[in-house]
Amino acid sequence: MAGRGGGRLVVLRGGDGGVRAEVHGRQIKIIENLVKIQNDGTLEVDVKRSALIASELSEIDAFGSLSRDIVEATSGLSKSVPKLKIAILVVGTRGDVQPFIALAKRLQASEFEFGHYVRLATHANFRTFVKSAGVDFYPLGGDPRILAQYMTKNKGFCLAGPTEISVQRKQLKEIIYSVLPACAEPDLDTGLPFRAQAIIANPPALGHLHIAEALGVPLHIFFTFPWTPTNEFPHPLARMPQSATYRLSYLILDLVIWWGTRGFINEFRKKLKLAPIAYFSTYHGSISHLPTGYMWSPHLMPKPNDWGPLVDVVGYCFLNLGTKYQPPQELSHWLQQGPKPIYIGFGSMPLGDEKKVTSIILDALRETGQRGIISRGWGDLGSFSEVPVDVFILEDCPHDWLFPRCAAAVHHGGAGTTAAGLIAGCPTTVVPFFGDQFFWGERIHAQGVGPAPIPIAELTVEALSNAIRFMLDPEVKSRTMELAIAIGNEDGVAAAVDSFHRHLPAELPLAPPPADAEEERLDLFQWFSQALEKCCFPFNP
């Protein structure tokens, strides 16, 4: 527990009578001034004088630096891979789940000589979606609609500050505790026994590290936006003013999430019969020591030079739903009646004022003289009594079928929607709501295949009209088609499967990890000064 009194912070930890650390107000102020949570939900780290700050932190306590050596041993490509029972844990929206369905289908496909047994565990909302693809389903806790509303309100997964995570305590606890049955309980429909021999998860599937440790099985992370520290760009959920300290943003994000979930995590570890993790342990939820595959095209964003062999950028993992899609007759007829339309939709993002946003869209289409397809999504976009003849209101349609029939796309910037638009050759405007959506909007703009992103709070008729005109420029279309061809030549699913197999350990199950009792005794500022140096100054001897 922690208490504040007399201008000093007192931190108490249990075990052997407890460990007490007293830190003076000057030192506390360094940390408080270092990190600020902005109105858009991102973390801003003020490190204009980062070298001086690191020096001051180092003065707090100068214990030997933590080892920076990570052994990144990977197995050969030609090794024999046994048939495994694999649990895939995914927390997020439909766009987060979809690429993992593609991965699951390939892993279990007998024609590729893998033939693994795959269980995909995600929110109950997606049961039909998963099972219709021929993949076994198991429910994870948490409601993606509630999570999306929370993230939209706070502009991030938990970045309204650690204290505000209490708003989502029920959701977080459900997610963490549900990974145990997802990896070890029989099938809910058939009763067939299941115990995972390997786990694939995305970072928001909190609890993945701990269930893997308890079962003694390998864990492979896959995700749709960067979570591995790099000097090339900051964490998508953070702001960093200087490139020299981009790595620090990843540490800060890990800490924010760890501090907000540590109680649930340790309760869960007790249930798993694992030792608790100390409050200010060197553990802070990082995935940097785990094999990780990123599901975006290296043509959109190459693998950073400082990511080692544990990390792969595998490419987009497309499910290709459009091949079997039969469009409603009215949609086919409307598409044939005129030039290619502008697609506008925000997927799973909730809208605070859907009528206002719809009005902005209609006025911008009218001003630019364009036809438009408006996708309702979870935000109930397109709410008006009379539908103009040059506008079609869409309930549901696979993007890989629809986008090739569109002139351009305006969307929220989710990784899946972004991928579908780019491979279809659609110039793209991102209207981000939170998180990585800003990141992908900036990447699209940097590639010249779309204008600068327009945050949903700044969406106006003028801004959207200008964006539409930008996308209709022939040079922009040409650049987008070049990128589409490059992405089309990739096979992200095959690369993801290869990455998973390549990083499997030679022997299963895994040996239990060694106890780090002494390392757990580091107090916060001993650890923070060392970790800050590691993040910001990895080139130091």
Coordinates of C-alpha atoms in Angstrom, one line a residue:
M1 CA 0.0 0.0 0.0
A2 CA 1.1 3.6 -0.4
G3 CA 0.5 6.7 1.7
R4 CA 1.5 10.3 1.4
G5 CA 2.4 12.4 4.4
G6 CA 4.7 15.3 5.3
G7 CA 5.7 15.8 1.6
R8 CA 7.1 12.3 1.4
L9 CA 5.8 9.2 -0.3
V10 CA 6.0 6.0 1.7
V11 CA 5.7 2.7 -0.2
L12 CA 5.1 -0.5 1.7
R13 CA 5.4 -4.1 0.4
G14 CA 4.6 -7.3 2.1
G15 CA 6.8 -10.3 2.5
D16 CA 9.4 -10.9 5.3
G17 CA 7.7 -8.1 7.3
G18 CA 7.5 -5.7 4.3
V19 CA 9.9 -3.5 2.5
R20 CA 9.7 0.3 3.0
A21 CA 10.9 2.9 0.6
E22 CA 10.9 6.6 1.3
V23 CA 11.3 9.0 -1.5
H24 CA 11.7 12.8 -1.1
G25 CA 9.3 15.3 -2.7
R26 CA 12.0 16.4 -5.2
Q27 CA 12.3 12.9 -6.6
I28 CA 8.5 12.5 -6.8
K29 CA 8.2 15.7 -8.7
I30 CA 10.6 14.5 -11.4
I31 CA 8.2 11.6 -12.2
E32 CA 5.0 13.7 -11.9
N33 CA 6.4 16.3 -14.2
L34 CA 7.7 13.7 -16.7
V35 CA 4.3 12.2 -17.7
K36 CA 1.1 14.0 -18.4
I37 CA -2.2 12.6 -19.7
Q38 CA -3.7 14.8 -22.4
N39 CA -7.3 15.6 -23.3
D40 CA -7.1 13.3 -26.3
G41 CA -6.2 10.4 -24.0
T42 CA -2.5 10.1 -25.1
L43 CA 0.4 10.2 -22.7
E44 CA 2.8 13.1 -23.2
V45 CA 6.3 12.7 -21.8
D46 CA 8.1 16.0 -21.3
V47 CA 11.7 15.1 -22.0
K48 CA 13.1 18.2 -23.6
R49 CA 16.0 17.9 -21.1
S50 CA 16.0 14.1 -21.1
A51 CA 19.7 13.7 -20.4
L52 CA 19.4 15.9 -17.3
I53 CA 16.3 14.1 -16.1
A54 CA 18.0 10.7 -16.5
S55 CA 20.9 12.1 -14.6
E56 CA 18.7 13.2 -11.7
L57 CA 16.9 9.9 -11.6
S58 CA 20.2 8.1 -11.5
E59 CA 21.2 10.1 -8.5
I60 CA 18.3 8.7 -6.5
D61 CA 19.9 5.3 -6.3
A62 CA 22.8 4.0 -8.3
F63 CA 22.6 0.3 -8.2
G64 CA 24.1 -1.8 -11.1
S65 CA 22.2 -1.6 -14.4
L66 CA 19.8 -4.2 -15.3
S67 CA 21.0 -6.6 -17.9
R68 CA 20.3 -5.5 -21.4
D69 CA 21.2 -8.7 -23.0
I70 CA 18.3 -10.7 -24.3
V71 CA 19.1 -14.0 -25.8
E72 CA 17.1 -14.2 -29.1
A73 CA 17.6 -17.8 -30.1
T74 CA 15.3 -19.0 -32.8
S75 CA 15.0 -22.4 -34.2
G76 CA 15.8 -23.4 -37.8
L77 CA 13.2 -23.1 -40.6
S78 CA 13.5 -26.8 -41.4
K79 CA 12.7 -28.2 -37.9
S80 CA 9.8 -30.6 -37.5
V81 CA 6.8 -29.0 -35.9
P82 CA 4.5 -31.4 -34.0
K83 CA 0.7 -31.0 -34.2
L84 CA -0.3 -28.8 -31.3
K85 CA -3.4 -27.7 -29.4
I86 CA -3.2 -23.9 -29.8
A87 CA -5.3 -21.4 -27.9
I88 CA -5.6 -18.0 -29.6
L89 CA -6.7 -15.2 -27.2
V90 CA -8.0 -12.0 -28.7
V91 CA -9.5 -8.9 -27.0
G92 CA -10.9 -6.1 -29.2
T93 CA -13.4 -5.3 -31.9
R94 CA -14.3 -7.3 -35.0
G95 CA -11.4 -5.7 -36.9
D96 CA -9.0 -7.0 -34.2
V97 CA -10.5 -10.5 -34.3
Q98 CA -10.6 -11.0 -38.1
P99 CA -6.9 -11.4 -38.9
F100 CA -6.6 -14.0 -36.1
I101 CA -9.4 -16.0 -37.7
A102 CA -7.3 -16.0 -40.9
L103 CA -4.3 -17.2 -38.9
A104 CA -6.3 -19.9 -37.1
K105 CA -7.7 -21.3 -40.4
R106 CA -4.2 -21.6 -41.9
L107 CA -2.7 -23.2 -38.7
Q108 CA -5.4 -25.9 -38.7
A109 CA -5.5 -26.5 -42.4
S110 CA -4.4 -30.1 -43.2
E111 CA -3.5 -29.2 -46.8
F112 CA -0.5 -27.2 -45.4
E113 CA 0.6 -30.2 -43.3
F114 CA 0.2 -28.3 -40.1
G115 CA -3.1 -29.7 -38.9
H116 CA -3.0 -28.1 -35.5
Y117 CA -6.1 -28.1 -33.4
V118 CA -6.9 -24.4 -32.9
R119 CA -9.3 -22.8 -30.4
L120 CA -10.0 -19.1 -30.9
A121 CA -11.1 -17.4 -27.7
T122 CA -12.7 -14.0 -27.9
H123 CA -15.8 -12.1 -26.9
A124 CA -19.1 -13.8 -27.0
N125 CA -20.3 -11.2 -29.6
F126 CA -18.1 -12.9 -32.2
R127 CA -19.2 -16.5 -31.7
T128 CA -21.0 -16.7 -35.0
F129 CA -18.3 -14.9 -36.8
V130 CA -15.6 -17.3 -35.6
K131 CA -17.6 -20.5 -36.0
S132 CA -18.8 -19.6 -39.5
A133 CA -15.2 -19.6 -40.5
G134 CA -14.8 -23.2 -39.4
V135 CA -12.8 -22.4 -36.2
D136 CA -13.6 -23.6 -32.7
F137 CA -14.8 -20.8 -30.4
Y138 CA -14.5 -20.2 -26.7
P139 CA -15.8 -17.1 -25.0
L140 CA -13.5 -14.6 -23.3
G141 CA -14.8 -12.0 -20.8
G142 CA -15.5 -8.4 -21.6
D143 CA -17.9 -6.8 -23.9
P144 CA -16.3 -5.1 -27.0
R145 CA -19.1 -2.5 -27.2
I146 CA -18.5 -1.4 -23.6
L147 CA -14.8 -1.4 -24.1
A148 CA -15.1 0.6 -27.4
Q149 CA -17.3 3.2 -25.6
Y150 CA -14.8 3.5 -22.8
M151 CA -11.9 3.8 -25.1
T152 CA -13.7 6.4 -27.3
K153 CA -14.6 8.4 -24.2
N154 CA -11.1 8.3 -22.8
K155 CA -9.2 8.1 -26.1
G156 CA -7.4 4.9 -25.2
F157 CA -7.5 1.5 -23.5
C158 CA -6.7 2.8 -20.1
L159 CA -5.1 6.1 -20.6
A160 CA -7.5 8.3 -18.7
G161 CA -5.1 7.5 -15.8
P162 CA -4.5 4.4 -13.6
T163 CA -7.2 5.6 -11.1
E164 CA -9.9 5.7 -13.8
I165 CA -9.4 2.0 -14.7
S166 CA -11.9 1.4 -11.9
V167 CA -14.6 2.4 -14.4
Q168 CA -13.8 -0.8 -16.2
R169 CA -12.9 -3.1 -13.2
K170 CA -15.6 -5.6 -14.1
Q171 CA -14.5 -5.8 -17.7
L172 CA -10.8 -6.1 -16.9
K173 CA -11.4 -8.8 -14.3
E174 CA -13.6 -10.8 -16.7
I175 CA -10.9 -10.7 -19.4
I176 CA -8.1 -11.8 -17.1
Y177 CA -10.0 -14.6 -15.4
S178 CA -11.5 -16.0 -18.6
V179 CA -8.1 -16.9 -20.2
L180 CA -7.8 -19.8 -17.8
P181 CA -10.9 -21.8 -19.0
A182 CA -10.1 -20.6 -22.6
C183 CA -6.8 -22.5 -22.4
A184 CA -7.7 -25.5 -20.2
E185 CA -11.4 -26.3 -20.1
P186 CA -13.3 -28.7 -22.4
D187 CA -15.2 -27.5 -25.4
L188 CA -18.5 -26.0 -24.3
D189 CA -20.5 -27.6 -27.1
T190 CA -18.9 -31.1 -27.5
G191 CA -17.4 -31.6 -24.1
L192 CA -14.1 -32.7 -25.7
P193 CA -11.1 -32.0 -23.4
F194 CA -8.7 -29.2 -24.3
R195 CA -5.4 -28.1 -22.8
A196 CA -3.3 -25.6 -24.7
Q197 CA 0.2 -26.7 -25.7
A198 CA 0.9 -23.2 -27.2
I199 CA -0.7 -19.8 -26.8
I200 CA -1.1 -17.0 -29.3
A201 CA -2.5 -13.7 -28.0
N202 CA -2.7 -10.0 -28.6
P203 CA -1.5 -7.7 -25.8
P204 CA -5.0 -6.6 -24.6
A205 CA -5.8 -10.2 -23.7
L206 CA -4.6 -9.5 -20.2
G207 CA -3.5 -12.7 -18.4
H208 CA -1.8 -14.3 -21.3
L209 CA 1.7 -14.2 -19.7
H210 CA 0.5 -15.8 -16.5
I211 CA -1.6 -18.6 -18.0
A212 CA 1.3 -19.5 -20.2
E213 CA 3.6 -19.6 -17.2
A214 CA 1.2 -21.7 -15.3
L215 CA 0.7 -24.3 -18.1
G216 CA 4.4 -24.3 -19.0
V217 CA 3.6 -23.5 -22.7
P218 CA 5.2 -21.0 -25.2
L219 CA 3.4 -17.7 -25.8
H220 CA 3.6 -15.9 -29.1
I221 CA 2.3 -12.3 -29.4
F222 CA 0.6 -11.0 -32.6
F223 CA -0.8 -7.6 -32.9
T224 CA -1.9 -5.0 -35.4
F225 CA 0.1 -2.0 -34.1
P226 CA 3.5 -1.5 -32.4
W227 CA 4.0 -2.6 -28.8
T228 CA 7.7 -3.4 -28.9
P229 CA 10.1 -0.5 -27.9
T230 CA 11.9 1.3 -30.7
N231 CA 13.9 4.4 -31.2
E232 CA 12.1 5.1 -34.6
F233 CA 8.7 6.2 -33.4
P234 CA 6.8 6.5 -30.1
H235 CA 4.2 4.1 -28.8
P236 CA 1.0 4.8 -30.8
L237 CA -0.8 5.8 -27.6
A238 CA 1.9 8.3 -26.5
R239 CA 3.4 11.6 -27.5
M240 CA 7.1 12.1 -27.5
P241 CA 8.7 15.4 -28.5
Q242 CA 12.2 14.1 -29.2
S243 CA 13.1 11.0 -31.2
A244 CA 16.0 10.2 -28.8
T245 CA 13.4 9.2 -26.2
Y246 CA 10.8 7.4 -28.2
R247 CA 11.6 4.1 -26.4
L248 CA 10.6 5.7 -23.1
S249 CA 7.0 5.8 -24.3
Y250 CA 6.7 2.0 -24.4
L251 CA 8.0 1.7 -20.8
I252 CA 5.5 4.3 -19.6
L253 CA 2.5 2.6 -21.3
D254 CA 3.5 -0.8 -19.9
L255 CA 3.7 0.8 -16.4
V256 CA 0.3 2.5 -16.7
I257 CA -1.4 -0.7 -17.7
W258 CA 0.5 -2.7 -15.0
W259 CA -0.3 -0.3 -12.2
G260 CA -3.9 -0.3 -13.2
T261 CA -4.3 -4.1 -13.3
R262 CA -1.7 -5.4 -10.8
G263 CA -4.4 -6.3 -8.2
F264 CA -6.3 -8.5 -10.6
I265 CA -3.1 -10.0 -12.0
N266 CA -1.9 -11.1 -8.6
E267 CA -5.3 -12.4 -7.6
F268 CA -5.2 -14.4 -10.9
R269 CA -1.7 -15.6 -10.2
K270 CA -2.8 -16.9 -6.8
K271 CA -5.6 -18.8 -8.5
L272 CA -3.0 -20.3 -10.8
K273 CA -0.8 -21.2 -7.8
L274 CA 1.9 -18.8 -9.0
A275 CA 3.9 -16.4 -6.8
P276 CA 2.7 -12.8 -6.7
I277 CA 4.5 -10.1 -8.5
A278 CA 5.8 -7.3 -6.3
Y279 CA 4.2 -3.8 -6.7
F280 CA 7.4 -2.2 -8.0
S281 CA 8.9 -5.3 -9.6
T282 CA 11.1 -5.1 -12.7
Y283 CA 8.2 -6.9 -14.3
H284 CA 5.8 -4.3 -15.8
G285 CA 3.8 -6.2 -18.4
S286 CA 6.4 -5.9 -21.2
I287 CA 6.3 -8.3 -24.2
S288 CA 9.8 -7.4 -25.3
H289 CA 11.2 -10.8 -24.3
L290 CA 8.5 -12.7 -26.3
P291 CA 8.4 -13.7 -30.0
T292 CA 6.1 -11.1 -31.6
G293 CA 4.6 -10.8 -35.0
Y294 CA 3.1 -7.6 -36.3
M295 CA 0.2 -7.8 -38.8
W296 CA 0.8 -4.9 -41.1
S297 CA 2.5 -4.5 -44.5
P298 CA 6.2 -3.8 -44.4
H299 CA 5.5 -1.7 -47.5
L300 CA 3.4 0.7 -45.3
M301 CA 5.8 0.6 -42.4
P302 CA 9.0 -1.4 -42.5
K303 CA 10.3 -3.3 -39.5
P304 CA 12.4 -0.9 -37.3
N305 CA 16.1 -1.4 -37.4
D306 CA 16.4 -1.9 -33.7
W307 CA 13.8 -4.8 -33.5
G308 CA 15.8 -8.0 -33.2
P309 CA 15.1 -11.5 -34.6
L310 CA 12.4 -12.1 -32.0
V311 CA 10.1 -9.6 -33.9
D312 CA 8.6 -10.1 -37.3
V313 CA 6.5 -7.8 -39.5
V314 CA 4.5 -10.5 -41.2
G315 CA 2.2 -8.4 -43.4
Y316 CA -1.6 -8.1 -43.4
C317 CA -3.6 -11.2 -42.6
F318 CA -6.6 -11.1 -44.9
L319 CA -9.6 -13.4 -44.3
N320 CA -11.1 -12.7 -47.8
L321 CA -14.7 -12.8 -46.9
G322 CA -15.8 -11.2 -50.2
T323 CA -15.2 -14.3 -52.3
K324 CA -18.5 -15.8 -51.1
Y325 CA -20.5 -12.6 -50.5
Q326 CA -23.7 -12.2 -52.4
P327 CA -24.7 -8.5 -52.3
P328 CA -28.3 -7.4 -51.9
Q329 CA -29.9 -6.6 -55.3
E330 CA -30.5 -3.0 -54.3
L331 CA -26.8 -2.5 -53.5
S332 CA -25.7 -4.0 -56.8
H333 CA -28.2 -1.9 -58.7
W334 CA -27.2 1.3 -56.9
L335 CA -23.5 0.8 -57.6
Q336 CA -24.3 0.3 -61.4
Q337 CA -26.2 3.6 -61.6
G338 CA -23.2 5.9 -61.4
P339 CA -19.5 6.4 -60.8
K340 CA -17.7 4.8 -58.0
P341 CA -18.8 6.2 -54.6
I342 CA -16.9 7.4 -51.6
Y343 CA -17.1 4.9 -48.7
I344 CA -17.7 6.5 -45.3
G345 CA -17.9 4.4 -42.1
F346 CA -16.5 4.2 -38.6
G347 CA -17.0 0.5 -37.9
S348 CA -17.3 -0.4 -34.2
M349 CA -16.7 3.2 -33.0
P350 CA -19.6 4.7 -31.0
L351 CA -20.7 8.3 -32.0
G352 CA -21.8 10.9 -29.4
D353 CA -24.0 12.7 -32.0
E354 CA -24.6 10.5 -35.0
K355 CA -27.1 13.0 -36.6
K356 CA -24.5 15.8 -36.5
V357 CA -21.8 13.5 -38.1
T358 CA -24.3 12.3 -40.7
S359 CA -25.2 15.9 -41.6
I360 CA -21.5 16.7 -42.0
I361 CA -21.0 13.7 -44.3
L362 CA -24.0 14.6 -46.5
D363 CA -23.0 18.2 -46.9
A364 CA -19.4 17.3 -47.8
L365 CA -20.6 14.8 -50.4
R366 CA -23.0 17.4 -51.8
E367 CA -20.2 20.1 -51.9
T368 CA -17.8 17.8 -53.7
G369 CA -20.4 16.3 -56.1
Q370 CA -19.7 12.8 -55.0
R371 CA -21.9 9.7 -54.5
G372 CA -21.4 8.1 -51.1
I373 CA -21.9 4.8 -49.3
I374 CA -22.5 5.3 -45.6
S375 CA -21.9 2.3 -43.3
R376 CA -24.1 2.4 -40.2
G377 CA -21.7 0.5 -37.9
W378 CA -22.1 0.5 -34.1
G379 CA -22.5 4.3 -34.1
D380 CA -25.7 4.2 -36.1
L381 CA -24.3 6.5 -38.8
G382 CA -26.7 7.6 -41.5
S383 CA -29.6 8.5 -39.2
F384 CA -32.0 10.7 -41.2
S385 CA -35.5 10.4 -42.5
E386 CA -35.0 10.8 -46.3
V387 CA -32.0 9.2 -48.1
P388 CA -30.7 11.2 -51.0
V389 CA -30.6 9.3 -54.3
D390 CA -26.8 9.6 -54.5
V391 CA -26.3 8.0 -51.0
F392 CA -26.6 4.4 -50.0
I393 CA -27.0 3.3 -46.4
L394 CA -25.2 0.1 -45.8
E395 CA -25.9 -2.3 -42.9
D396 CA -23.1 -4.9 -43.4
C397 CA -20.8 -5.8 -46.2
P398 CA -17.3 -7.3 -46.4
H399 CA -14.8 -4.6 -47.1
D400 CA -12.8 -6.8 -49.5
W401 CA -15.9 -7.0 -51.7
L402 CA -16.9 -3.4 -51.4
F403 CA -13.7 -1.3 -51.4
P404 CA -12.7 -2.3 -55.0
R405 CA -16.0 -0.8 -56.1
C406 CA -15.3 2.5 -54.3
A407 CA -13.3 5.6 -55.4
A408 CA -11.9 6.3 -51.9
A409 CA -12.6 5.5 -48.3
V410 CA -13.1 7.6 -45.2
H411 CA -13.0 5.5 -41.9
H412 CA -11.8 5.4 -38.3
G413 CA -8.3 4.0 -39.1
G414 CA -8.7 0.6 -37.5
A415 CA -6.0 -1.7 -38.7
G416 CA -8.3 -4.1 -40.5
T417 CA -10.3 -1.4 -42.3
T418 CA -7.0 0.3 -43.2
A419 CA -5.6 -2.9 -44.7
A420 CA -8.8 -3.6 -46.7
G421 CA -8.8 -0.1 -48.2
L422 CA -5.1 -0.1 -49.2
I423 CA -5.1 -3.5 -50.9
A424 CA -8.2 -2.3 -52.8
G425 CA -6.3 0.7 -54.1
C426 CA -8.6 3.2 -52.2
P427 CA -7.1 6.5 -51.3
T428 CA -7.9 6.9 -47.6
T429 CA -8.9 9.5 -45.1
V430 CA -8.6 8.4 -41.5
V431 CA -11.0 10.0 -38.9
P432 CA -9.4 8.7 -35.7
F433 CA -11.3 8.2 -32.4
F434 CA -8.5 6.9 -30.2
G435 CA -5.3 4.9 -29.9
D436 CA -3.5 3.4 -32.9
Q437 CA -6.0 5.0 -35.3
F438 CA -4.0 8.3 -35.2
F439 CA -0.9 6.3 -35.8
W440 CA -2.2 4.7 -39.0
G441 CA -3.7 7.9 -40.2
E442 CA -0.3 9.5 -40.0
R443 CA 1.3 6.5 -41.8
I444 CA -1.2 6.8 -44.6
H445 CA -0.5 10.5 -45.0
A446 CA 3.3 9.9 -44.9
Q447 CA 2.9 7.5 -47.8
G448 CA 1.0 10.1 -49.8
V449 CA -2.1 7.9 -50.2
G450 CA -4.4 10.1 -48.1
P451 CA -4.6 13.5 -46.4
A452 CA -3.6 14.2 -42.8
P453 CA -6.0 12.5 -40.4
I454 CA -9.0 14.4 -39.1
P455 CA -9.8 13.6 -35.5
I456 CA -13.5 12.9 -35.0
A457 CA -13.8 16.0 -32.7
E458 CA -12.4 18.1 -35.6
L459 CA -14.6 16.7 -38.4
T460 CA -16.3 19.6 -40.3
V461 CA -17.8 19.9 -43.7
E462 CA -14.8 21.9 -44.9
A463 CA -12.2 19.4 -43.6
L464 CA -14.0 16.4 -45.1
S465 CA -14.6 18.2 -48.4
N466 CA -10.9 19.0 -48.7
A467 CA -10.0 15.4 -47.8
I468 CA -12.3 14.1 -50.5
R469 CA -10.7 16.4 -53.1
F470 CA -7.3 15.3 -52.0
M471 CA -8.2 11.6 -52.4
L472 CA -9.6 12.2 -55.9
D473 CA -6.3 13.6 -57.2
P474 CA -5.0 11.2 -59.9
E475 CA -1.4 11.3 -58.4
V476 CA -2.8 10.1 -55.1
K477 CA -4.7 7.3 -56.8
S478 CA -1.5 6.3 -58.7
R479 CA 0.5 6.1 -55.5
T480 CA -2.3 4.1 -53.8
M481 CA -2.4 1.6 -56.7
E482 CA 1.4 1.1 -56.4
L483 CA 1.0 0.3 -52.7
A484 CA -1.9 -2.0 -53.4
I485 CA 0.1 -4.1 -55.8
A486 CA 3.0 -4.4 -53.3
I487 CA 0.6 -5.5 -50.5
G488 CA -1.2 -7.9 -52.9
N489 CA 2.2 -9.7 -53.5
E490 CA 2.5 -10.4 -49.8
D491 CA 1.1 -13.4 -47.9
G492 CA 0.8 -12.2 -44.3
V493 CA -1.0 -15.3 -43.1
A494 CA 1.8 -17.6 -44.4
A495 CA 4.4 -15.4 -42.9
A496 CA 2.6 -15.4 -39.5
V497 CA 2.4 -19.2 -39.5
D498 CA 6.1 -19.3 -40.4
S499 CA 6.9 -16.9 -37.6
F500 CA 4.9 -19.0 -35.0
H501 CA 6.6 -22.2 -36.0
R502 CA 10.1 -20.7 -36.2
H503 CA 10.0 -19.4 -32.7
L504 CA 8.6 -22.5 -31.1
P505 CA 11.1 -23.9 -28.5
A506 CA 12.8 -27.2 -29.2
E507 CA 11.2 -29.0 -26.3
L508 CA 7.7 -28.8 -24.8
P509 CA 6.4 -28.2 -22.2
L510 CA 8.7 -25.4 -21.0
A511 CA 10.7 -25.6 -17.8
P512 CA 9.4 -23.3 -15.0
P513 CA 11.1 -19.9 -15.0
P514 CA 13.7 -19.2 -12.2
A515 CA 12.6 -17.3 -9.2
D516 CA 13.7 -13.6 -9.1
A517 CA 13.2 -13.0 -5.4
E518 CA 16.1 -10.5 -5.1
E519 CA 15.2 -8.6 -8.2
E520 CA 11.7 -8.1 -6.9
R521 CA 13.2 -6.1 -3.9
L522 CA 14.3 -3.2 -6.1
D523 CA 12.4 -0.1 -5.0
L524 CA 10.5 2.0 -7.6
F525 CA 13.2 4.6 -8.2
Q526 CA 16.1 2.2 -8.3
W527 CA 14.2 0.4 -11.0
F528 CA 12.9 3.4 -12.8
S529 CA 16.4 5.1 -13.1
Q530 CA 17.8 1.9 -14.5
A531 CA 14.9 1.3 -16.8
L532 CA 14.9 4.9 -18.0
E533 CA 18.5 4.6 -18.9
K534 CA 17.8 1.3 -20.7
C535 CA 15.0 2.8 -22.7
C536 CA 16.5 6.2 -23.6
F537 CA 20.2 5.4 -23.7
P538 CA 20.6 1.8 -24.9
F539 CA 23.8 2.8 -26.6
N540 CA 25.5 3.4 -23.2
P541 CA 28.2 0.9 -22.3

